[in-house]
XYZ file of N, CA, C and O in Angstrom:
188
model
N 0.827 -1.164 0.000
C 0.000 0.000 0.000
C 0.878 1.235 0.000
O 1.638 1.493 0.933
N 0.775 1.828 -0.849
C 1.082 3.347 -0.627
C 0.318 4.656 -0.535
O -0.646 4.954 -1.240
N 0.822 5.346 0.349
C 0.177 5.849 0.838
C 0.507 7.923 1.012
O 1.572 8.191 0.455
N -0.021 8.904 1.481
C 0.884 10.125 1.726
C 0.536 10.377 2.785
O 0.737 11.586 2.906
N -0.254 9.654 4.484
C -0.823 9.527 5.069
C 0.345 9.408 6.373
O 1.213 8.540 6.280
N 0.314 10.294 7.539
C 1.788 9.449 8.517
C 0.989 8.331 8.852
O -0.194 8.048 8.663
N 1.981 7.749 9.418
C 1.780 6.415 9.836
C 2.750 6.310 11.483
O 3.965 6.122 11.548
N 1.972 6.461 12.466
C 2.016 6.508 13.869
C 2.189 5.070 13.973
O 1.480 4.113 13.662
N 3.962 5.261 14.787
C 4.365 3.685 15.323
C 4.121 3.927 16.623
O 4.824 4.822 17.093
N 3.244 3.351 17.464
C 3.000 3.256 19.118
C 2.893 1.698 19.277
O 2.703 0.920 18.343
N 3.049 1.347 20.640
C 2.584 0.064 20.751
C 1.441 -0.425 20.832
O 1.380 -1.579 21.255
N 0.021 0.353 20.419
C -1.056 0.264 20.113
C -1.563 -0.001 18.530
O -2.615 -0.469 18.095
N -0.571 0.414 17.980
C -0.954 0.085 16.411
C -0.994 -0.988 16.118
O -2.092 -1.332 15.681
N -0.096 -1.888 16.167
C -0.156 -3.569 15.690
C -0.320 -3.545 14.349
O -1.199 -4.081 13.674
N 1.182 -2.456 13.807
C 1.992 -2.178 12.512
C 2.471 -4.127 12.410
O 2.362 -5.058 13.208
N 2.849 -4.038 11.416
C 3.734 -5.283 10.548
C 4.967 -4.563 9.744
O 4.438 -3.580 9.225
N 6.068 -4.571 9.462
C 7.028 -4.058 8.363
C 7.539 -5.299 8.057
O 8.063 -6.129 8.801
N 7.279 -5.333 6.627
C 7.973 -5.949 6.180
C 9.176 -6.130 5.162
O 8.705 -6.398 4.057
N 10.210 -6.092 5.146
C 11.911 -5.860 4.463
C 12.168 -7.193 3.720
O 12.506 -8.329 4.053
N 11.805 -6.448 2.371
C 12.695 -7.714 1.318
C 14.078 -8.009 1.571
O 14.888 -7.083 1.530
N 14.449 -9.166 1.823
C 15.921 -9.289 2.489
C 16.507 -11.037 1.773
O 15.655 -11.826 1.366
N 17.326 -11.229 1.750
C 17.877 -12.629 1.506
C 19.111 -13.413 2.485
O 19.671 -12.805 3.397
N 19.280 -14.185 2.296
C 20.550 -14.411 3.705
C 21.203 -15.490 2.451
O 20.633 -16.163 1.592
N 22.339 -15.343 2.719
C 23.688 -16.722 2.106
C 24.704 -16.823 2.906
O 25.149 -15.989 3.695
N 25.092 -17.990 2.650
C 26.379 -18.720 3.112
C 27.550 -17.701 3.283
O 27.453 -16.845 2.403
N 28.565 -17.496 4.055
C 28.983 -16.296 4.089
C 30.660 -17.443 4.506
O 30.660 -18.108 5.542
N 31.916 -17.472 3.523
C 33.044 -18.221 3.813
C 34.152 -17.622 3.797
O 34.506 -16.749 3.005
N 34.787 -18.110 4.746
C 35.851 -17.269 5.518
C 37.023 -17.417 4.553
O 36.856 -18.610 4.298
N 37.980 -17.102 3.905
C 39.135 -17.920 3.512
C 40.267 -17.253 4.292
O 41.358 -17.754 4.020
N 40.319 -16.091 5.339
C 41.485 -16.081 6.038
C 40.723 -15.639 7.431
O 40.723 -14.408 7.422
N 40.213 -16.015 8.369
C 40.237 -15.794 9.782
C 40.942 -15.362 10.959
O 40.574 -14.928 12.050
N 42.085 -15.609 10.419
C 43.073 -14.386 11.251
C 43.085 -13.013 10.639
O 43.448 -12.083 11.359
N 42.737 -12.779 9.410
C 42.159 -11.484 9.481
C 40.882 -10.983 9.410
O 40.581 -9.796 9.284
N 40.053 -12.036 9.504
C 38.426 -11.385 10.243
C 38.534 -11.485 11.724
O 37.849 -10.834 12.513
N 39.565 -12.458 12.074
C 39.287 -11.486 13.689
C 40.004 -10.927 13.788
O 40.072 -10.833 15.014
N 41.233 -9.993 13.154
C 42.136 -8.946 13.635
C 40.705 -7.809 13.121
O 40.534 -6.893 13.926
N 39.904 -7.814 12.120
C 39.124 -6.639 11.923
C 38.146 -6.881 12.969
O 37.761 -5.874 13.561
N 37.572 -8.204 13.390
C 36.511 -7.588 14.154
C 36.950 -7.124 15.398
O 36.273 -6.357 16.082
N 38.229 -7.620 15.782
C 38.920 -6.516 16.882
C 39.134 -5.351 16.862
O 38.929 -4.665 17.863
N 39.656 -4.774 15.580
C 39.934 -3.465 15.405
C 38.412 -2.724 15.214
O 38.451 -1.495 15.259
N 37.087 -3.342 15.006
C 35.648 -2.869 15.254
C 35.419 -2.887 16.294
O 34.662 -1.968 16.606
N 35.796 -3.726 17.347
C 35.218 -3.805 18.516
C 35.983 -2.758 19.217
O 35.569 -2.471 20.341
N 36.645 -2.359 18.934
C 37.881 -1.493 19.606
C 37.328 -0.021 19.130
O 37.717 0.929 19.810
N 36.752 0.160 18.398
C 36.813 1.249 17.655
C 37.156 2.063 16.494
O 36.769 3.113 15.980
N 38.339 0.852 16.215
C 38.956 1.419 14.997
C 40.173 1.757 15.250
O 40.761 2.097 14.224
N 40.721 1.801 16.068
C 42.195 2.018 17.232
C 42.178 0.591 17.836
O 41.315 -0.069 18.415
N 43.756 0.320 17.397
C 44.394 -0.710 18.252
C 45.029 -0.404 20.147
O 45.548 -1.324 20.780
């Protein structure tokens, strides 16, 4: 539906959203450097 109407999110509405999305297999081929990055994310970005 579209609409030009707001659309009030409260917890009384009993909205639905729904997001076209897909998920896949996701393969590592070096892991010592996905966890040196997700360290350097978890960190901030500074070692």
């Amino acid at each position: 539906m579209r609409s030009t109407m707001p659309i009030v999110f409260d917890r009384y509405a009993q909205l639905e959203l729904g997001l076209p999305l897909f998920d896949t297999a996701i393969r590592v081929l070096d892991p010592a450097r996905l966890n040196a990055e997700a360290e350097l994310k978890l960190r901030g970005g500074t070692l």
